[in-house]
Structures are given as structure tokens and as C-alpha cells.
Amino acid sequence: MAIASRNKKSARRRQVEAAINYPIDWLEERSGLIGGLKYFLFRKVPGDTNWFHTLGSATLTAFLIQALTGSILAMYYKPDPQNAYQSIQHITNDITLGWLVRGMHKWGASVFIILMFFHMARVFLFGAYKYPRELNWIIGVMLLAIGMLEGFTGYLLPWDQTAYWATVVGINLNGTAPFLGPFLADFLRGGAEIGNETISRFYALHMLLIPGLIFALIGLHLYLVIRLGVTSPPWSSEAAGSESNGDAPTVNGRSGLTQPAARSGWRRNGGEG
Amino acid sequence: MTEPQHGDRPHSPGPSLYPIAFAAGIACILVGLIINPKIIVPIGAAIAIVFGFLWARDATEEFRGEPVHAMEPESGGPPESTDAPAIPANQGEAAMPLPEPGERFPRNRFLEGATLGLGAVIGGLVTVPAIGFMIVPAFKGQGYPKVDLGPLSQFPEGQWLITSFFMRPRDGEVSRRTAYIRNNGQLNGEPSFTIISNRCAHLGCPVQPNGPEQPDQKKQVDGKGGQKVTLTPVLPAGGFGCPCHGGQYDPEGNRTAGPPVRALDRYQFAVVDGRLILGKPFSVSKVDGEGKNAEIHTYRLTGPGQHVDGWEQILYPVQPPH
């Protein structure tokens, strides 16, 4: 009796599973996306990773929040000297939940930069920038630099006194760079003086050009993280040189990648077992 | 030297300096667009065309069946290929047979070159104008219009006036500028004015007069085309000071303390039909003397924070056209 009911239940369960799996299998068969997602999410990770290893994902989350809230703010913001300040006031005071979304974007910008520094500090203190991850450190530094540029261009957009004069000082600071500085300053201003061109120019840089660049570099950054694996913490008992890694067979050349010594040997031998 | 293996053939064409000269020609065109379109742009175009032609001729030498210059094998150190283990026959992709000795047009290589070449041409046709559109307008058509500040009678002799006006009235509030103006009286039968820009020579914040203003005597004069000039008497006994980073100047605009690298900028002026007309701004390293007898060391307008004299001036050899 009990067995029969269990069998019956499991038969229904099989049906449900089949119904759920059908579209997933359909998609997988035609695109390989499910396998790709599994490959991306269910990677081999050193057993002694800890909360410090989440700072990179936290930074990515902060950036995605900036991208989302920024896109919505762009629906209400008007980037010209006559309307910019009024439209910000309108967003903050009149539009439903505008204060919240603008606040998320404003404070989230600082969170993004702060998390980038924390993430950078983790990578530095754990020695995770060393071979073979130097290129990922370089890309990370580029992300930091253009993240700052994103902050600089976004700061002008509220078009209040602080924004205006901070941008005047910031552009003139660029102008004092030797040789090409004066040209850089004119390029940023869109002319010899801050005017109608400047704010729309900063707006385009802030919400199209630089975010596109950041997305592309984040893609490269993640690609390298997945290719090279996650570094063990420096206090790990399974640190570089432990014997379990030296002769460990590699699956697609990847399981051995989590330990630097194993990895370097693997690379030099041309990537075969 | 061992037998070249698959994937190890010397690539052709060999290294060439023509692409660099071609790029220099393009750079010359772009710079010429800013500096002097009539003379420098044709020079750059000529360089680009000549070296582009030479480059194309060099790159297609093999396709056109001319004798290819043999590449010198690199000397120094053992050849790399001796260290690498030979690829076993069952690994790696199937090697394509090398072209027959007499074959001159391997089609796949021609198609590869055509695809890359056409792609580069199309990409260039799209990106060069787009980047030019982004950069060049910031350097063209820049200048300082003449601003009519009203009749001379509004500028009593010896009185400093905070003069606020629109540089381009049609642009509205964003073009508002402020100058500190003092009528110095007559010098050799000509009117003399001291007109100091409020743009700090440190990083461009607005300097403020260090002395009492008289807002109750403020005057506003509406001019042509929406121009609004306001004149507020002030007594800058302590000179001028910048609120941002504390730069200090004396009443002639000389730096007295703080981070500024030179004196405050000034404006040229003219008197036309008894009205004061503001001209171009210019930069000043220092001012000796004061009032109408001042000796002003003038330079062309330079951005804030940039030295115009001393050894540091070599850091800013070229200024964008204003």
C-alpha cells in the first residue's frame, strides 16, 4: 500500500520533472546556454575561500545597480543647462519613488568605488595578482580608472553650484597636465569655456560610452576569473606545491588551475594532462 | 634550422614602416583640421596617400607575383622549434598541405586578406568621421565676442565695480562672467581701465573681492540681445581671494599667497562711441606698479593652473586655438 502510493507519487513527480526539463533541454540542445551557465556557476573553487572572496561579486552587483537605476533616471533627466537642475528637482520631489532611485544611484556610486578599493585590497593582500593573473589585475586597474571617470562625469549632471564648480576645478586640473593638458581640457568642455555643450557631452560619456567600456572590461575580467580559477587564501593548507595538485589529472585543464604551482607547470607543458 | 612546421611558417608580408608613416599622415590630417586646414591637411593627406600606396604595394607584393624579399632568419639564441616536442600525428588539426611551389594565388589567403582589408576600410570610413565629430568641434569656432558693458559714465574714476554680464546672451545663464573693473582716468589722453577676470589662476574658481560690497548701489543695465550687465561698487582693499583653495591676490591681481601660479587674467577693452567694450581675455604673469601706470606682463590666454613664465612654461608649449 505504502509502496504503491510512493510509486504513484514518483510517477507524477517524473511527469512534473519532465515538464520542467522539456523547455530547459530544448534551449540547451539549440544553444548550449544551460551548460554554459552551469560551467559559469558550478566551478571548482578552493575549499577555504571565505567572505573576502565575495567582494568582487559585490562590486559587480553595485555596478549593475548603477546601470539599472541610471537607465531609469535617464527617462526623466534632461541634460541641458536650462532644464538639468529643474529635472533633478522634479525627480527628487515630485516623481513617485524618484527620491529612492536617485538616492540609490547617488549613494550607490560611492558604494561602487569603495567596494572596488576593498576588492583591490583583497586581491593585493592575498597575492591574487601574481602569475598568471597579472592581466586581470591590469584590467581591474583600468576598471578603477574608468570607474573614477564615471564618477567625474556623473558629478556634473545635477547642475547645482557644487557640481558646476567641482567640474570647473576638475577640468582645469586635467588642463594642467603637461603638453596635451590644455587640449584635454578643451575636449572635456567641448570648447574653450563650460557651456551648453559640456553637460550633454558629459551625459553621453557618463551613460553611454564609459558604461559600455566598463561592461566590456567586466566581461574580460570575469572571463579571466573563470579561466584561471579562484586563488586560495595565503594561509591555505592546500597552498601552492601540495602534492595532491602536482600530479592531479585535469578536467579540461581546469581543476589543477586553482593552485599556482600546478598551474604554472600545466602552462609550461603546453596544457596537456 | 629545422623544417618549418604547420603554423610555423614565416608570415608575410614582413615588418614594414609604411603603416607607421601612413598613421603619421592621418595624425597630421587630424592635427591640421584643428590648427590650419588649408596647409597642413593637404600635407597630411599627401603623406597618407603616398605611404598608403606604398604599404598596399608592399603588402600585396606576393599576390601580384613579384619576387618577395626573403626574410632573414632571426639570429641569436637557439631556434625555438628545437625545444618543442613534435606534434603527434593523431593530435592537432589536420594540416593543410602547403601550396605547390608554382602556385601564386592561394585563394583562401586572398579572401582572408580581402575580408580583413575591406573590413578595415569600412571600419575606418565609419570611425574616422565619428571620432572627428567628437573631437574637432571642441577646437573650432571658439573665441570671445565683444561685450558692450554700457556708457563710460557708469564707471566713475577710481571706483571698483563688480561687473557681471553674459558672454553670449543667447546661451543664457551658463555664459555669465564676472570682471572687476576700475576706471583709471586718462592716460595720455586715452581712457584707461583695469579689467580683471574673476577666474582664479589656480583652478578656475571665482575669486571674490576682499572688501565691503555696496549692494544697495547695485545698478542693472539691459543691453541688446538680452544682455544684462550688473554693476556693484566694491572696495577690494585687501585684493581678491579665492574660496576654493585659498589663493590670494592684491588689487592689481598679483598673486600674494596660496596655490595660484600667476596673476589674475585680464580683459582687453575698447571705447567706442563713449561705451566700454570688453575684448578678449589674456593671461598675465605679474603686474608692476598700479593703476594706469601699471606695467602688465601679458601672455596669450592660458588655462588656469598653467605657468606662463619660469621654466615650467615649457610644459605648455601649445595652446588650443581660442
XYZ file of C-alpha atoms in Angstrom:
595
model
C 0.000 0.000 0.000
C 2.656 2.407 1.047
C 4.896 1.319 -1.760
C 2.146 1.758 -4.312
C 1.359 5.294 -3.175
C 5.034 6.153 -3.259
C 5.322 4.835 -6.763
C 2.282 6.794 -7.824
C 3.706 9.939 -6.329
C 7.015 9.429 -8.011
C 5.330 8.876 -11.333
C 3.637 12.236 -11.021
C 6.894 13.689 -9.909
C 8.552 12.319 -13.003
C 5.881 13.948 -15.135
C 6.425 17.300 -13.437
C 10.171 16.993 -13.821
C 9.776 16.129 -17.469
C 7.524 19.153 -17.966
C 10.067 21.406 -16.282
C 13.016 19.889 -18.063
C 11.486 19.998 -21.515
C 11.992 23.730 -22.185
C 15.393 23.656 -20.491
C 16.505 20.750 -22.647
C 15.028 22.462 -25.701
C 17.114 25.546 -25.001
C 20.235 23.552 -24.152
C 20.044 21.456 -27.290
C 19.801 24.520 -29.504
C 22.147 26.922 -27.729
C 24.288 25.203 -25.128
C 23.400 28.131 -22.835
C 22.392 25.942 -19.877
C 25.669 24.097 -19.989
C 27.439 27.431 -20.258
C 25.593 28.773 -17.250
C 26.430 25.632 -15.246
C 30.035 25.940 -16.311
C 30.000 29.558 -15.175
C 28.282 28.961 -11.817
C 29.401 25.479 -10.723
C 33.124 25.888 -10.965
C 35.727 24.204 -8.805
C 36.668 26.637 -6.057
C 39.257 26.166 -3.308
C 37.586 24.793 -0.171
C 38.914 27.514 2.103
C 37.611 30.580 0.313
C 35.840 32.976 2.649
C 33.772 36.123 2.724
C 36.655 38.215 1.403
C 36.225 36.416 -1.918
C 32.740 37.912 -2.307
C 33.992 41.494 -2.706
C 34.328 41.163 -6.464
C 30.754 39.950 -6.843
C 29.640 42.737 -4.524
C 31.356 45.287 -6.787
C 29.687 43.752 -9.826
C 26.309 43.958 -8.074
C 26.936 47.600 -7.219
C 27.714 48.322 -10.861
C 24.598 46.525 -12.090
C 22.516 48.587 -9.652
C 24.132 51.745 -11.060
C 23.365 50.611 -14.617
C 19.728 49.838 -13.784
C 18.955 52.944 -11.704
C 20.885 55.127 -14.151
C 18.887 53.865 -17.120
C 15.649 54.694 -15.315
C 16.881 58.118 -14.193
C 17.699 58.837 -17.838
C 13.973 58.577 -18.607
C 13.328 61.717 -16.546
C 16.594 63.649 -16.669
C 17.119 66.464 -19.181
C 20.765 67.142 -19.982
C 20.847 70.816 -20.870
C 21.749 73.878 -18.794
C 18.219 75.278 -18.783
C 16.475 72.109 -17.582
C 19.018 69.888 -15.839
C 18.653 71.317 -12.339
C 14.853 71.542 -12.615
C 14.578 67.959 -13.814
C 16.677 66.727 -10.888
C 14.405 68.640 -8.511
C 11.408 67.123 -10.282
C 12.835 63.599 -9.947
C 13.633 64.096 -6.272
C 10.491 65.886 -5.118
C 7.631 65.083 -7.476
C 8.014 61.763 -9.268
C 6.846 58.654 -7.393
C 9.854 56.871 -5.850
C 12.165 59.234 -7.724
C 13.873 60.180 -4.453
C 14.605 56.489 -3.834
C 16.016 55.656 -7.261
C 18.078 58.836 -7.382
C 19.325 58.128 -3.864
C 20.294 54.595 -4.838
C 22.205 55.947 -7.830
C 23.889 58.707 -5.856
C 24.937 56.636 -2.832
C 25.466 53.516 -4.928
C 28.129 55.399 -6.873
C 30.190 55.780 -3.717
C 29.489 52.176 -2.736
C 30.757 51.040 -6.147
C 34.037 52.932 -5.782
C 34.541 51.849 -2.143
C 33.874 48.198 -2.984
C 36.342 48.413 -5.870
C 39.008 49.519 -3.405
C 38.106 46.759 -0.916
C 38.200 44.204 -3.725
C 41.552 45.557 -4.849
C 42.894 45.392 -1.280
C 41.762 41.749 -1.002
C 43.459 40.833 -4.257
C 46.628 42.624 -3.186
C 46.803 41.192 0.341
C 46.016 37.649 -0.840
C 48.648 37.898 -3.538
C 45.988 37.042 -6.097
C 47.508 39.418 -8.649
C 50.503 37.122 -9.175
C 51.165 34.812 -12.096
C 49.091 34.002 -14.097
C 46.588 36.659 -13.031
C 48.630 39.799 -13.781
C 46.469 40.634 -16.775
C 43.364 40.534 -14.621
C 44.982 42.989 -12.190
C 45.738 45.306 -15.111
C 42.141 45.104 -16.333
C 40.991 45.752 -12.776
C 43.113 48.900 -12.584
C 41.605 50.063 -15.882
C 38.160 49.433 -14.429
C 39.094 51.507 -11.382
C 40.308 54.370 -13.576
C 37.246 54.477 -15.804
C 35.028 53.931 -12.748
C 36.516 57.173 -11.412
C 35.867 58.806 -14.797
C 32.263 57.674 -14.466
C 32.146 59.438 -11.089
C 33.682 62.598 -12.558
C 31.254 62.811 -15.474
C 28.245 61.971 -13.309
C 29.077 64.609 -10.731
C 28.293 67.461 -13.152
C 24.809 66.240 -14.044
C 22.828 67.630 -11.048
C 23.988 71.036 -12.371
C 23.975 72.740 -8.972
C 26.710 75.017 -7.632
C 28.737 72.130 -6.182
C 28.504 70.163 -9.408
C 29.408 73.137 -11.588
C 32.424 74.383 -9.662
C 33.722 70.898 -8.871
C 33.673 70.227 -12.613
C 35.372 73.560 -13.363
C 38.149 72.602 -10.956
C 38.283 69.009 -12.247
C 38.569 70.042 -15.888
C 41.185 72.689 -15.128
C 43.090 70.091 -13.124
C 43.200 67.964 -16.288
C 44.254 71.091 -18.153
C 47.428 71.377 -16.093
C 48.732 68.066 -17.420
C 51.910 68.795 -19.390
C 51.775 69.292 -23.176
C 48.364 67.825 -24.034
C 46.565 69.012 -20.887
C 45.110 72.193 -22.448
C 43.720 70.113 -25.335
C 42.288 67.523 -22.968
C 40.520 70.275 -21.038
C 39.027 71.740 -24.234
C 37.913 68.280 -25.324
C 36.171 67.688 -21.997
C 34.460 71.093 -22.074
C 33.574 70.795 -25.732
C 35.153 74.212 -26.196
C 37.131 76.926 -24.502
C 34.515 77.527 -21.800
C 31.961 75.434 -19.959
C 28.715 75.922 -21.829
C 25.766 74.219 -23.450
C 27.991 71.547 -24.986
C 29.626 70.490 -21.761
C 26.678 68.972 -19.928
C 25.347 66.944 -22.869
C 28.882 65.781 -23.590
C 29.351 64.624 -20.007
C 25.925 62.979 -20.113
C 26.802 60.965 -23.231
C 30.139 59.926 -21.744
C 28.502 59.088 -18.424
C 25.669 56.936 -19.661
C 26.782 55.505 -22.998
C 30.476 55.493 -23.708
C 32.013 54.751 -20.315
C 29.413 52.191 -19.133
C 29.845 50.324 -22.414
C 33.575 50.241 -21.808
C 33.029 49.078 -18.213
C 30.704 46.281 -19.357
C 33.269 45.105 -21.894
C 36.110 45.158 -19.382
C 33.987 43.371 -16.745
C 33.330 40.682 -19.360
C 37.082 40.255 -19.869
C 37.677 40.343 -16.119
C 35.135 37.558 -15.499
C 36.402 35.519 -18.415
C 39.869 35.522 -16.877
C 38.480 34.680 -13.410
C 36.711 31.657 -14.858
C 39.648 30.608 -16.987
C 42.243 30.914 -14.235
C 40.121 29.951 -11.230
C 39.912 31.412 -7.746
C 43.100 31.841 -5.687
C 43.449 30.069 -2.360
C 43.924 32.352 0.629
C 47.569 32.703 1.680
C 47.014 30.710 4.876
C 45.534 27.789 2.960
C 46.826 24.334 3.872
C 46.392 23.404 0.246
C 48.723 26.148 -0.838
C 50.969 26.015 -3.838
C 53.116 22.929 -4.097
C 50.934 20.481 -2.180
C 51.344 17.070 -3.754
C 47.682 16.444 -4.415
C 47.837 19.059 -7.135
C 51.107 18.284 -8.815
C 50.005 15.085 -10.478
C 46.274 15.684 -10.349
C 44.590 14.961 -13.653
C 42.966 17.977 -15.118
C 39.466 18.126 -16.452
C 39.603 20.351 -19.481
C 42.809 21.531 -17.912
C 40.971 23.325 -15.141
C 40.916 21.553 -11.800
C 44.633 21.999 -11.395
C 44.307 25.714 -12.058
C 43.294 26.613 -8.547
C 46.847 26.168 -7.298
C 49.582 28.376 -8.690
C 52.352 25.760 -8.779
C 50.254 23.175 -10.507
C 49.027 25.768 -12.916
C 52.399 27.076 -13.927
C 53.609 23.559 -14.654
C 50.476 22.928 -16.602
C 51.001 26.004 -18.705
C 54.615 25.311 -19.495
C 53.856 21.792 -20.602
C 51.548 23.056 -23.251
C 48.264 22.425 -21.499
C 48.158 18.656 -21.800
C 47.294 16.484 -18.757
C 67.186 25.270 -38.693
C 64.543 22.625 -38.673
C 61.835 22.130 -41.191
C 59.064 24.719 -40.637
C 56.005 23.003 -39.216
C 52.357 23.709 -39.705
C 51.523 27.022 -38.110
C 55.181 27.923 -38.024
C 55.569 29.399 -41.492
C 57.123 32.858 -41.616
C 54.200 35.189 -42.035
C 54.110 37.570 -44.899
C 54.296 40.427 -45.514
C 57.339 41.105 -43.431
C 57.571 44.006 -40.992
C 57.262 47.365 -42.673
C 57.493 51.000 -41.649
C 54.869 52.126 -44.162
C 51.893 51.662 -41.784
C 53.578 53.937 -39.262
C 54.201 56.626 -41.867
C 50.595 56.198 -43.007
C 49.381 56.663 -39.429
C 51.591 59.746 -39.121
C 49.888 61.158 -42.220
C 46.433 60.537 -40.695
C 47.565 62.157 -37.446
C 48.839 65.107 -39.460
C 45.391 65.469 -41.091
C 43.647 65.429 -37.710
C 46.033 67.945 -36.184
C 45.783 70.064 -39.335
C 41.985 70.161 -39.037
C 42.487 71.937 -35.743
C 45.472 74.133 -36.489
C 45.459 75.026 -40.164
C 43.089 73.176 -42.509
C 44.371 74.832 -45.675
C 48.053 73.977 -45.468
C 48.604 71.139 -43.007
C 45.672 68.953 -44.055
C 46.854 68.589 -47.699
C 50.367 67.790 -46.457
C 48.977 65.094 -44.178
C 46.747 63.782 -46.945
C 49.711 63.586 -49.310
C 51.762 61.683 -46.738
C 48.864 59.324 -46.047
C 48.176 58.671 -49.742
C 51.820 58.111 -50.679
C 52.570 55.787 -47.803
C 49.165 54.109 -48.037
C 50.013 53.291 -51.663
C 53.488 52.064 -50.766
C 52.055 49.994 -47.944
C 49.429 48.433 -50.164
C 52.056 47.717 -52.827
C 54.354 46.198 -50.227
C 51.603 44.085 -48.689
C 50.345 42.703 -51.982
C 53.767 42.001 -53.431
C 53.255 38.265 -53.049
C 49.803 38.246 -54.593
C 50.959 40.201 -57.583
C 53.648 37.642 -58.236
C 56.655 39.842 -57.734
C 59.695 38.344 -56.074
C 59.298 38.530 -52.325
C 62.239 39.774 -50.325
C 63.500 36.830 -48.374
C 63.077 37.227 -44.651
C 66.325 36.993 -42.763
C 66.118 34.227 -40.186
C 66.440 35.763 -36.743
C 69.844 35.120 -35.276
C 70.869 34.821 -31.644
C 69.751 32.001 -29.386
C 68.760 28.549 -30.466
C 65.733 28.226 -32.755
C 62.611 27.828 -30.688
C 61.298 24.884 -32.576
C 64.075 22.572 -31.387
C 62.672 22.623 -27.831
C 59.051 21.996 -28.699
C 58.051 18.360 -28.944
C 56.817 17.363 -32.353
C 53.060 17.234 -32.615
C 51.991 13.586 -32.828
C 50.147 12.643 -35.928
C 46.915 11.897 -34.068
C 46.760 15.333 -32.417
C 46.159 18.843 -33.578
C 44.059 19.757 -36.538
C 44.719 18.185 -39.872
C 47.457 20.119 -41.550
C 46.576 21.730 -44.837
C 49.100 20.829 -47.497
C 51.443 23.657 -48.311
C 50.791 25.323 -51.644
C 52.556 23.862 -54.624
C 55.766 25.719 -55.446
C 54.355 27.216 -58.630
C 51.036 28.312 -57.086
C 50.821 32.093 -56.786
C 47.228 32.813 -55.731
C 46.148 30.618 -52.837
C 42.506 31.665 -52.842
C 41.879 31.341 -49.138
C 44.704 33.717 -48.352
C 43.469 36.195 -50.909
C 39.947 36.030 -49.440
C 41.330 36.384 -45.944
C 43.284 39.458 -46.947
C 40.303 40.894 -48.824
C 37.986 40.379 -45.845
C 40.384 41.970 -43.388
C 41.259 44.787 -45.776
C 37.663 45.636 -46.676
C 36.699 45.379 -43.020
C 39.435 47.817 -42.093
C 38.418 50.230 -44.858
C 34.743 50.138 -43.850
C 35.631 50.431 -40.179
C 37.847 53.406 -40.923
C 35.202 55.101 -43.059
C 32.806 54.903 -40.121
C 35.073 55.608 -37.162
C 37.304 58.378 -38.506
C 34.425 60.839 -39.178
C 32.717 59.833 -35.925
C 35.822 60.459 -33.839
C 36.482 63.663 -35.763
C 32.928 64.755 -34.984
C 33.585 64.063 -31.323
C 36.903 65.886 -31.065
C 37.230 68.619 -33.689
C 34.190 70.819 -32.844
C 35.663 71.442 -29.392
C 38.539 73.280 -31.080
C 36.769 75.127 -33.880
C 34.800 78.333 -33.843
C 35.995 79.170 -30.366
C 36.508 82.786 -29.500
C 35.458 85.679 -27.347
C 32.763 88.012 -28.646
C 32.923 91.710 -27.879
C 30.629 92.618 -24.991
C 29.070 96.069 -24.671
C 29.205 96.998 -20.973
C 27.420 100.360 -21.310
C 28.392 104.058 -21.291
C 31.612 105.238 -19.666
C 29.620 107.430 -17.289
C 28.661 104.329 -15.312
C 32.294 103.742 -14.395
C 33.317 106.552 -12.032
C 37.043 107.178 -11.848
C 38.857 105.186 -9.148
C 35.773 103.082 -8.282
C 35.974 99.287 -8.423
C 32.835 97.686 -9.868
C 31.861 94.020 -9.784
C 30.668 93.748 -13.368
C 28.584 90.754 -14.279
C 27.484 90.112 -17.864
C 26.597 87.412 -20.389
C 29.474 86.430 -22.652
C 26.881 85.052 -25.112
C 23.433 86.324 -24.179
C 21.728 83.654 -26.317
C 23.334 80.891 -24.229
C 21.776 82.342 -21.094
C 22.940 81.977 -17.534
C 25.673 79.443 -18.368
C 27.637 82.170 -20.158
C 27.561 84.593 -17.204
C 31.012 86.000 -16.450
C 32.266 88.452 -13.876
C 35.055 91.013 -14.143
C 36.374 93.548 -11.638
C 36.603 96.900 -13.396
C 38.208 100.136 -12.300
C 38.310 103.335 -14.316
C 41.867 104.636 -14.005
C 41.111 108.007 -15.591
C 43.019 109.379 -18.546
C 46.425 108.167 -19.654
C 47.995 110.322 -22.394
C 44.550 111.500 -23.394
C 43.149 107.958 -23.669
C 40.787 106.344 -21.146
C 42.483 103.692 -19.002
C 40.727 100.750 -17.366
C 41.858 97.887 -15.188
C 39.652 94.875 -16.050
C 40.476 91.777 -14.036
C 38.837 88.414 -14.720
C 37.404 86.628 -11.695
C 38.718 83.269 -12.926
C 41.255 82.108 -10.371
C 44.684 81.353 -11.849
C 44.840 78.214 -9.718
C 41.973 76.036 -10.998
C 39.344 78.458 -12.213
C 37.082 79.093 -9.223
C 35.526 82.569 -8.958
C 37.717 84.908 -6.901
C 35.919 87.298 -4.566
C 36.910 90.843 -3.547
C 38.384 91.110 -0.056
C 36.474 94.203 0.979
C 32.983 95.556 1.534
C 30.455 95.481 -1.309
C 27.720 98.085 -1.628
C 24.756 96.053 -2.873
C 22.379 98.993 -2.233
C 24.137 100.870 -5.046
C 23.821 97.986 -7.459
C 22.839 99.003 -10.997
C 21.461 96.845 -13.741
C 21.704 97.812 -17.401
C 19.868 95.859 -20.089
C 21.669 95.789 -23.406
C 20.977 94.485 -26.868
C 20.104 90.829 -27.463
C 19.127 90.012 -23.870
C 22.374 91.310 -22.401
C 22.098 92.133 -18.708
C 25.032 93.939 -17.100
C 25.021 94.437 -13.350
C 27.460 96.798 -11.654
C 28.043 96.592 -7.903
C 30.505 99.022 -6.274
C 33.092 97.353 -4.087
C 36.202 98.311 -2.162
C 38.692 95.454 -2.591
C 41.195 96.983 -0.190
C 42.618 93.548 0.571
C 42.679 92.500 -3.077
C 40.945 89.307 -4.149
C 40.679 85.845 -2.632
C 39.507 82.505 -3.907
C 37.040 80.488 -1.815
C 38.069 77.103 -3.204
C 41.703 76.669 -2.220
C 42.614 79.989 -0.618
C 44.576 81.709 -3.374
C 45.134 85.422 -2.584
C 45.777 88.341 -4.937
C 46.494 92.017 -4.473
C 44.180 94.647 -6.062
C 46.223 94.544 -9.291
C 45.745 90.774 -9.493
C 49.279 89.752 -8.452
C 49.395 86.514 -6.538
C 50.286 87.156 -2.907
C 49.608 83.783 -1.296
C 48.290 80.320 -1.916
C 48.455 77.921 -4.840
C 47.913 80.142 -7.947
C 50.764 80.002 -10.453
C 50.459 83.524 -11.862
C 48.456 86.755 -11.624
C 44.763 87.000 -12.468
C 43.808 87.155 -16.151
C 42.667 90.475 -17.603
C 40.454 91.604 -20.475
C 41.324 93.866 -23.385
C 38.935 96.782 -23.832
C 37.956 99.448 -26.283
C 35.940 102.605 -26.020
C 33.521 103.011 -28.926
C 31.063 105.932 -29.095
C 31.570 106.562 -25.391
C 30.757 102.975 -24.434
C 33.071 100.462 -22.786
C 33.521 97.378 -24.983
C 35.048 94.267 -23.456
C 37.544 92.451 -25.694
C 39.498 89.230 -25.472
C 40.871 87.939 -22.174
C 44.612 87.427 -21.842
C 46.906 85.954 -19.234
C 49.258 87.908 -17.011
C 52.373 86.667 -15.238
C 52.678 89.723 -12.964
C 51.919 93.417 -12.791
C 54.477 96.032 -11.783
C 53.133 99.335 -10.480
C 49.461 100.015 -10.236
C 46.526 101.764 -11.863
C 47.070 103.438 -15.182
C 50.863 103.340 -14.779
C 50.948 99.595 -14.253
C 53.309 97.545 -16.399
C 51.426 94.379 -17.282
C 53.417 91.314 -18.377
C 50.928 89.829 -20.832
C 50.702 86.420 -22.457
C 48.077 84.795 -24.647
C 45.142 83.326 -22.758
C 46.186 80.196 -20.912
C 44.168 77.802 -18.790
C 44.155 78.106 -15.010
C 46.999 76.337 -13.267
C 49.293 76.615 -16.283
C 52.518 78.545 -15.956
C 53.180 81.298 -18.487
C 56.690 82.166 -17.283
C 59.570 80.485 -15.500
C 60.941 77.119 -16.541
C 57.505 75.491 -16.114
C 56.242 77.264 -19.243
C 57.949 74.580 -21.342
C 55.273 72.175 -20.070
C 52.619 74.085 -22.039
C 54.191 74.814 -25.422
C 50.995 74.739 -27.487
C 47.569 76.128 -26.614
C 44.370 75.178 -28.426
C 43.049 77.949 -30.696
C 40.713 80.286 -28.838
